[in-house]
N, C-alpha and C. Protein backbone atom coordinates (compact mmCIF):
# COMPACT_ATOMS: atom_id res chain seq x y z
N GLN A 1 -13.44 -2.29 16.82
CA GLN A 1 -13.36 -1.16 15.87
C GLN A 1 -12.66 -1.42 14.62
N VAL A 2 -11.47 -2.13 14.69
CA VAL A 2 -10.70 -2.46 13.58
C VAL A 2 -10.32 -3.93 13.63
N GLN A 3 -10.50 -4.70 12.42
CA GLN A 3 -10.04 -5.94 12.27
C GLN A 3 -9.04 -5.97 11.19
N LEU A 4 -7.93 -6.79 11.38
CA LEU A 4 -6.90 -7.01 10.34
C LEU A 4 -6.87 -8.36 10.05
N VAL A 5 -7.03 -8.75 8.73
CA VAL A 5 -6.98 -10.08 8.24
C VAL A 5 -5.79 -10.28 7.28
N GLU A 6 -4.82 -11.03 7.74
CA GLU A 6 -3.68 -11.40 6.85
C GLU A 6 -3.91 -12.59 6.09
N SER A 7 -3.15 -12.55 4.88
CA SER A 7 -3.17 -13.76 4.01
C SER A 7 -1.81 -13.77 3.21
N GLY A 8 -1.55 -14.88 2.58
CA GLY A 8 -0.41 -14.99 1.86
C GLY A 8 0.81 -15.80 2.33
N GLY A 9 0.67 -16.15 3.57
CA GLY A 9 1.88 -16.93 4.16
C GLY A 9 1.90 -18.35 3.52
N GLY A 10 3.02 -19.09 3.98
CA GLY A 10 3.19 -20.38 3.42
C GLY A 10 4.50 -20.97 3.51
N LEU A 11 4.86 -22.05 2.80
CA LEU A 11 6.12 -22.69 2.76
C LEU A 11 6.81 -22.36 1.39
N VAL A 12 8.04 -22.00 1.44
CA VAL A 12 8.76 -21.60 0.28
C VAL A 12 10.15 -21.99 0.48
N GLN A 13 10.91 -22.32 -0.61
CA GLN A 13 12.32 -22.65 -0.52
C GLN A 13 13.18 -21.35 -0.45
N ALA A 14 14.23 -21.55 0.04
CA ALA A 14 15.18 -20.37 0.09
C ALA A 14 15.42 -19.82 -1.32
N GLY A 15 15.40 -18.48 -1.31
CA GLY A 15 15.59 -17.83 -2.63
C GLY A 15 14.24 -17.53 -3.37
N GLY A 16 13.24 -18.13 -2.73
CA GLY A 16 11.85 -17.80 -3.25
C GLY A 16 11.13 -16.55 -2.89
N SER A 17 9.96 -16.37 -3.21
CA SER A 17 9.16 -15.12 -2.95
C SER A 17 7.79 -15.51 -2.42
N LEU A 18 7.29 -14.65 -1.57
CA LEU A 18 5.94 -14.61 -1.11
C LEU A 18 5.51 -13.25 -1.06
N ARG A 19 4.08 -13.10 -1.11
CA ARG A 19 3.51 -11.69 -0.90
C ARG A 19 2.46 -11.86 0.15
N LEU A 20 2.64 -11.09 1.13
CA LEU A 20 1.50 -11.03 2.21
C LEU A 20 0.65 -9.97 1.96
N SER A 21 -0.66 -9.96 2.37
CA SER A 21 -1.66 -9.00 2.30
C SER A 21 -2.32 -8.92 3.69
N CYS A 22 -2.69 -7.71 3.99
CA CYS A 22 -3.47 -7.36 5.21
C CYS A 22 -4.56 -6.44 4.95
N ALA A 23 -5.77 -6.90 5.08
CA ALA A 23 -6.93 -6.03 4.81
C ALA A 23 -7.48 -5.59 6.12
N ALA A 24 -7.74 -4.27 6.24
CA ALA A 24 -8.33 -3.73 7.45
C ALA A 24 -9.74 -3.39 7.19
N SER A 25 -10.53 -3.67 8.24
CA SER A 25 -11.91 -3.21 8.32
C SER A 25 -12.17 -2.43 9.50
N LYS A 26 -12.87 -1.27 9.38
CA LYS A 26 -13.02 -0.45 10.52
C LYS A 26 -14.35 0.08 10.65
N THR A 27 -14.84 0.42 11.73
CA THR A 27 -16.11 1.02 11.88
C THR A 27 -15.94 2.56 12.10
N ILE A 28 -14.92 3.00 12.66
CA ILE A 28 -14.77 4.44 12.89
C ILE A 28 -13.28 4.78 12.83
N GLY A 29 -12.85 6.01 12.69
CA GLY A 29 -11.46 6.48 12.80
C GLY A 29 -10.73 6.42 11.49
N THR A 30 -9.54 6.82 11.48
CA THR A 30 -8.66 6.94 10.35
C THR A 30 -7.41 6.07 10.51
N ILE A 31 -7.18 5.29 9.53
CA ILE A 31 -6.03 4.46 9.70
C ILE A 31 -4.77 5.17 9.24
N GLY A 32 -3.75 5.16 10.25
CA GLY A 32 -2.50 5.91 9.95
C GLY A 32 -1.45 4.98 9.37
N ALA A 33 -0.39 4.94 10.16
CA ALA A 33 0.74 3.97 9.67
C ALA A 33 0.31 2.60 9.82
N MET A 34 0.81 1.71 8.86
CA MET A 34 0.56 0.31 9.00
C MET A 34 1.99 -0.43 8.81
N GLY A 35 1.97 -1.54 9.24
CA GLY A 35 3.32 -2.26 9.26
C GLY A 35 3.24 -3.74 9.36
N TRP A 36 4.37 -4.38 9.24
CA TRP A 36 4.52 -5.83 9.50
C TRP A 36 5.71 -5.98 10.49
N TYR A 37 5.40 -6.98 11.44
CA TYR A 37 6.27 -7.41 12.38
C TYR A 37 6.30 -8.95 12.33
N ARG A 38 7.34 -9.50 12.92
CA ARG A 38 7.57 -10.98 12.79
C ARG A 38 8.00 -11.47 14.10
N GLN A 39 7.63 -12.72 14.43
CA GLN A 39 8.14 -13.34 15.66
C GLN A 39 8.54 -14.79 15.37
N ALA A 40 9.76 -15.16 15.50
CA ALA A 40 10.29 -16.41 15.30
C ALA A 40 10.17 -17.17 16.70
N PRO A 41 10.21 -18.49 16.71
CA PRO A 41 10.17 -19.27 17.92
C PRO A 41 11.26 -18.91 18.87
N GLY A 42 10.95 -18.72 20.10
CA GLY A 42 11.84 -18.37 21.13
C GLY A 42 12.36 -16.98 21.07
N LYS A 43 11.86 -16.08 20.07
CA LYS A 43 12.45 -14.71 19.93
C LYS A 43 11.24 -13.73 20.23
N GLN A 44 11.67 -12.51 20.42
CA GLN A 44 10.76 -11.36 20.55
C GLN A 44 10.21 -11.01 19.24
N ARG A 45 9.06 -10.37 19.17
CA ARG A 45 8.52 -9.81 17.99
C ARG A 45 9.38 -8.68 17.60
N GLU A 46 9.59 -8.51 16.24
CA GLU A 46 10.43 -7.53 15.81
C GLU A 46 9.91 -6.86 14.58
N LEU A 47 10.19 -5.56 14.30
CA LEU A 47 9.65 -4.87 13.25
C LEU A 47 10.29 -5.38 11.95
N VAL A 48 9.51 -5.46 10.95
CA VAL A 48 9.96 -5.89 9.66
C VAL A 48 10.05 -4.52 8.60
N ALA A 49 8.80 -3.93 8.61
CA ALA A 49 8.67 -2.79 7.77
C ALA A 49 7.47 -1.99 8.21
N THR A 50 7.38 -0.63 8.01
CA THR A 50 6.35 0.15 8.24
C THR A 50 6.10 1.09 7.13
N ILE A 51 4.82 1.64 7.03
CA ILE A 51 4.58 2.64 5.95
C ILE A 51 3.55 3.59 6.41
N THR A 52 3.75 4.87 6.24
CA THR A 52 2.79 5.80 6.66
C THR A 52 1.63 5.95 5.59
N ASN A 53 0.49 6.66 5.95
CA ASN A 53 -0.44 6.80 4.94
C ASN A 53 -0.05 7.69 3.87
N GLY A 54 0.98 8.37 3.98
CA GLY A 54 1.63 9.15 2.90
C GLY A 54 2.66 8.44 2.09
N GLY A 55 2.89 7.14 2.52
CA GLY A 55 3.81 6.32 1.75
C GLY A 55 5.24 6.28 2.12
N LYS A 56 5.66 6.87 3.24
CA LYS A 56 6.94 6.91 3.74
C LYS A 56 7.25 5.45 4.33
N THR A 57 8.30 4.88 3.94
CA THR A 57 8.53 3.49 4.41
C THR A 57 9.82 3.56 5.34
N ASN A 58 9.85 2.34 6.05
CA ASN A 58 10.98 2.06 6.95
C ASN A 58 11.06 0.62 7.01
N TYR A 59 12.43 0.20 6.99
CA TYR A 59 12.61 -1.28 6.92
C TYR A 59 13.74 -1.64 8.03
N ALA A 60 13.57 -2.88 8.56
CA ALA A 60 14.57 -3.45 9.32
C ALA A 60 15.81 -3.80 8.39
N ASP A 61 17.02 -3.56 8.95
CA ASP A 61 18.26 -3.75 8.26
C ASP A 61 18.37 -5.10 7.54
N SER A 62 17.80 -6.13 8.23
CA SER A 62 17.82 -7.53 7.79
C SER A 62 17.04 -7.78 6.59
N VAL A 63 16.14 -6.87 6.15
CA VAL A 63 15.24 -7.16 5.05
C VAL A 63 15.34 -6.05 4.04
N LYS A 64 16.19 -5.09 4.25
CA LYS A 64 16.32 -4.10 3.17
C LYS A 64 16.96 -4.63 1.80
N GLY A 65 16.35 -4.16 0.80
CA GLY A 65 16.76 -4.72 -0.45
C GLY A 65 16.07 -6.00 -0.89
N ARG A 66 15.29 -6.62 0.05
CA ARG A 66 14.70 -7.86 -0.36
C ARG A 66 13.18 -7.82 -0.16
N PHE A 67 12.76 -7.07 0.80
CA PHE A 67 11.30 -6.86 1.01
C PHE A 67 10.93 -5.50 0.67
N THR A 68 9.60 -5.45 0.22
CA THR A 68 9.00 -4.18 -0.21
C THR A 68 7.56 -4.13 0.48
N ILE A 69 7.32 -2.91 1.28
CA ILE A 69 6.04 -2.77 1.80
C ILE A 69 5.32 -1.63 0.90
N SER A 70 4.03 -1.89 0.75
CA SER A 70 3.19 -1.00 -0.01
C SER A 70 1.84 -0.91 0.58
N ARG A 71 1.03 -0.06 0.20
CA ARG A 71 -0.38 0.04 0.61
C ARG A 71 -1.29 0.67 -0.29
N ASP A 72 -2.54 0.23 -0.24
CA ASP A 72 -3.63 0.67 -1.00
C ASP A 72 -4.57 1.33 -0.08
N ASN A 73 -4.56 2.68 0.05
CA ASN A 73 -5.35 3.38 1.06
C ASN A 73 -6.91 3.15 0.78
N ALA A 74 -7.32 3.11 -0.56
CA ALA A 74 -8.66 3.02 -0.77
C ALA A 74 -9.19 1.63 -0.39
N LYS A 75 -8.30 0.65 -0.48
CA LYS A 75 -8.76 -0.68 0.01
C LYS A 75 -8.33 -1.03 1.39
N MET A 76 -7.65 -0.02 2.15
CA MET A 76 -7.22 -0.16 3.52
C MET A 76 -6.47 -1.51 3.55
N THR A 77 -5.52 -1.68 2.75
CA THR A 77 -4.75 -2.95 2.62
C THR A 77 -3.32 -2.57 2.48
N VAL A 78 -2.41 -3.34 3.22
CA VAL A 78 -0.93 -3.16 3.27
C VAL A 78 -0.43 -4.47 2.71
N TYR A 79 0.63 -4.49 1.96
CA TYR A 79 1.29 -5.64 1.30
C TYR A 79 2.68 -5.71 1.70
N LEU A 80 3.21 -6.91 1.77
CA LEU A 80 4.67 -7.18 1.96
C LEU A 80 5.12 -8.05 0.84
N GLN A 81 5.85 -7.61 -0.07
CA GLN A 81 6.54 -8.43 -1.00
C GLN A 81 7.81 -8.88 -0.49
N MET A 82 7.98 -10.13 -0.38
CA MET A 82 9.26 -10.74 0.16
C MET A 82 10.01 -11.50 -0.94
N ASN A 83 11.07 -11.04 -1.39
CA ASN A 83 11.94 -11.80 -2.32
C ASN A 83 13.27 -12.27 -1.67
N SER A 84 13.97 -13.15 -2.41
CA SER A 84 15.22 -13.71 -1.90
C SER A 84 15.13 -14.17 -0.55
N LEU A 85 14.06 -14.90 -0.14
CA LEU A 85 13.81 -15.42 1.20
C LEU A 85 14.87 -16.31 1.74
N LYS A 86 15.13 -16.16 2.96
CA LYS A 86 16.19 -16.92 3.73
C LYS A 86 15.59 -17.78 4.76
N PRO A 87 16.18 -18.80 5.19
CA PRO A 87 15.59 -19.60 6.28
C PRO A 87 15.43 -18.76 7.51
N GLU A 88 16.23 -17.84 7.80
CA GLU A 88 16.14 -17.03 8.93
C GLU A 88 14.95 -16.03 8.84
N ASP A 89 14.20 -15.95 7.75
CA ASP A 89 13.04 -15.15 7.65
C ASP A 89 11.79 -15.91 8.04
N THR A 90 12.01 -17.28 8.51
CA THR A 90 10.83 -18.02 9.00
C THR A 90 10.36 -17.45 10.36
N ALA A 91 9.09 -17.16 10.38
CA ALA A 91 8.47 -16.63 11.63
C ALA A 91 6.89 -16.51 11.30
N VAL A 92 6.24 -16.09 12.35
CA VAL A 92 4.82 -15.70 12.15
C VAL A 92 4.84 -14.14 11.90
N TYR A 93 4.20 -13.71 10.80
CA TYR A 93 4.31 -12.37 10.42
C TYR A 93 2.85 -11.75 10.81
N TYR A 94 2.93 -10.64 11.52
CA TYR A 94 1.82 -9.92 12.03
C TYR A 94 1.74 -8.61 11.33
N CYS A 95 0.51 -8.21 11.01
CA CYS A 95 0.09 -6.97 10.54
C CYS A 95 -0.20 -6.02 11.67
N ASN A 96 0.08 -4.76 11.58
CA ASN A 96 -0.19 -3.83 12.60
C ASN A 96 -0.72 -2.51 11.89
N ALA A 97 -1.74 -1.92 12.54
CA ALA A 97 -2.19 -0.64 12.14
C ALA A 97 -2.47 0.29 13.32
N TRP A 98 -2.24 1.55 13.08
CA TRP A 98 -2.52 2.52 14.16
C TRP A 98 -3.83 3.44 13.50
N VAL A 99 -4.79 3.49 14.43
CA VAL A 99 -6.07 4.07 14.00
C VAL A 99 -6.26 5.24 14.97
N MET A 100 -6.64 6.40 14.33
CA MET A 100 -6.80 7.55 15.04
C MET A 100 -8.34 7.95 15.09
N THR A 101 -8.86 8.03 16.35
CA THR A 101 -10.16 8.49 16.61
C THR A 101 -9.96 9.77 17.44
N THR A 102 -10.43 9.60 18.66
CA THR A 102 -10.14 10.80 19.71
C THR A 102 -8.73 10.57 20.13
N GLY A 103 -8.16 9.44 20.11
CA GLY A 103 -6.75 9.21 20.39
C GLY A 103 -6.16 8.34 19.34
N VAL A 104 -5.16 7.61 19.59
CA VAL A 104 -4.49 6.73 18.76
C VAL A 104 -4.42 5.23 19.32
N SER A 105 -4.87 4.23 18.64
CA SER A 105 -4.80 2.94 19.15
C SER A 105 -4.14 2.00 18.04
N GLY A 106 -3.42 1.02 18.63
CA GLY A 106 -2.86 -0.03 17.75
C GLY A 106 -3.45 -1.17 17.70
N TYR A 107 -3.61 -1.90 16.49
CA TYR A 107 -4.27 -3.00 16.28
C TYR A 107 -3.35 -4.18 15.60
N TRP A 108 -3.64 -5.37 15.97
CA TRP A 108 -2.83 -6.41 15.37
C TRP A 108 -3.78 -7.48 14.67
N GLY A 109 -3.19 -8.05 13.65
CA GLY A 109 -3.71 -9.10 12.98
C GLY A 109 -3.51 -10.46 13.85
N GLN A 110 -4.06 -11.53 13.28
CA GLN A 110 -3.86 -12.91 13.86
C GLN A 110 -2.58 -13.58 13.59
N GLY A 111 -1.96 -13.00 12.53
CA GLY A 111 -0.52 -13.62 12.18
C GLY A 111 -0.73 -14.64 11.07
N THR A 112 0.33 -14.73 10.23
CA THR A 112 0.38 -15.58 9.27
C THR A 112 1.80 -16.24 9.21
N GLN A 113 1.83 -17.63 9.03
CA GLN A 113 3.17 -18.33 9.16
C GLN A 113 3.83 -18.22 7.89
N VAL A 114 5.11 -17.95 7.90
CA VAL A 114 5.95 -17.99 6.72
C VAL A 114 7.21 -18.98 7.15
N THR A 115 7.24 -19.94 6.30
CA THR A 115 8.43 -20.86 6.50
C THR A 115 9.31 -21.03 5.33
N VAL A 116 10.58 -20.84 5.49
CA VAL A 116 11.48 -20.78 4.41
C VAL A 116 12.44 -22.00 4.62
N SER A 117 12.37 -23.05 3.78
CA SER A 117 13.18 -24.17 3.85
C SER A 117 14.56 -23.98 3.09
N SER A 118 15.61 -24.65 3.68
CA SER A 118 16.91 -24.45 2.96
C SER A 118 17.21 -25.51 2.02
């Protein structure tokens, strides 16, 4: 029903910036909240940032002031602007979206690697 395609990951030096994008395609339903999560090797997947379809945002403490989440509802796309990157930001970043039909279902993208070198 919904496919999420991420792009924008890569290798960057500490202090640098990257912008991730996640485009959703759907056949039915309404996309609600969208977000970004990340998973580093040997660690559990953790929340990075979320945004409702009304624009309300929420951030993990570790990224506040450095990352900015935004979305374009017309394009069904969510973005993550990452500035002042640190080596500890290295992880696979996953896009997430909640879609409402008769119920609510969560969907994940395939992930995009972000590597920050020191």
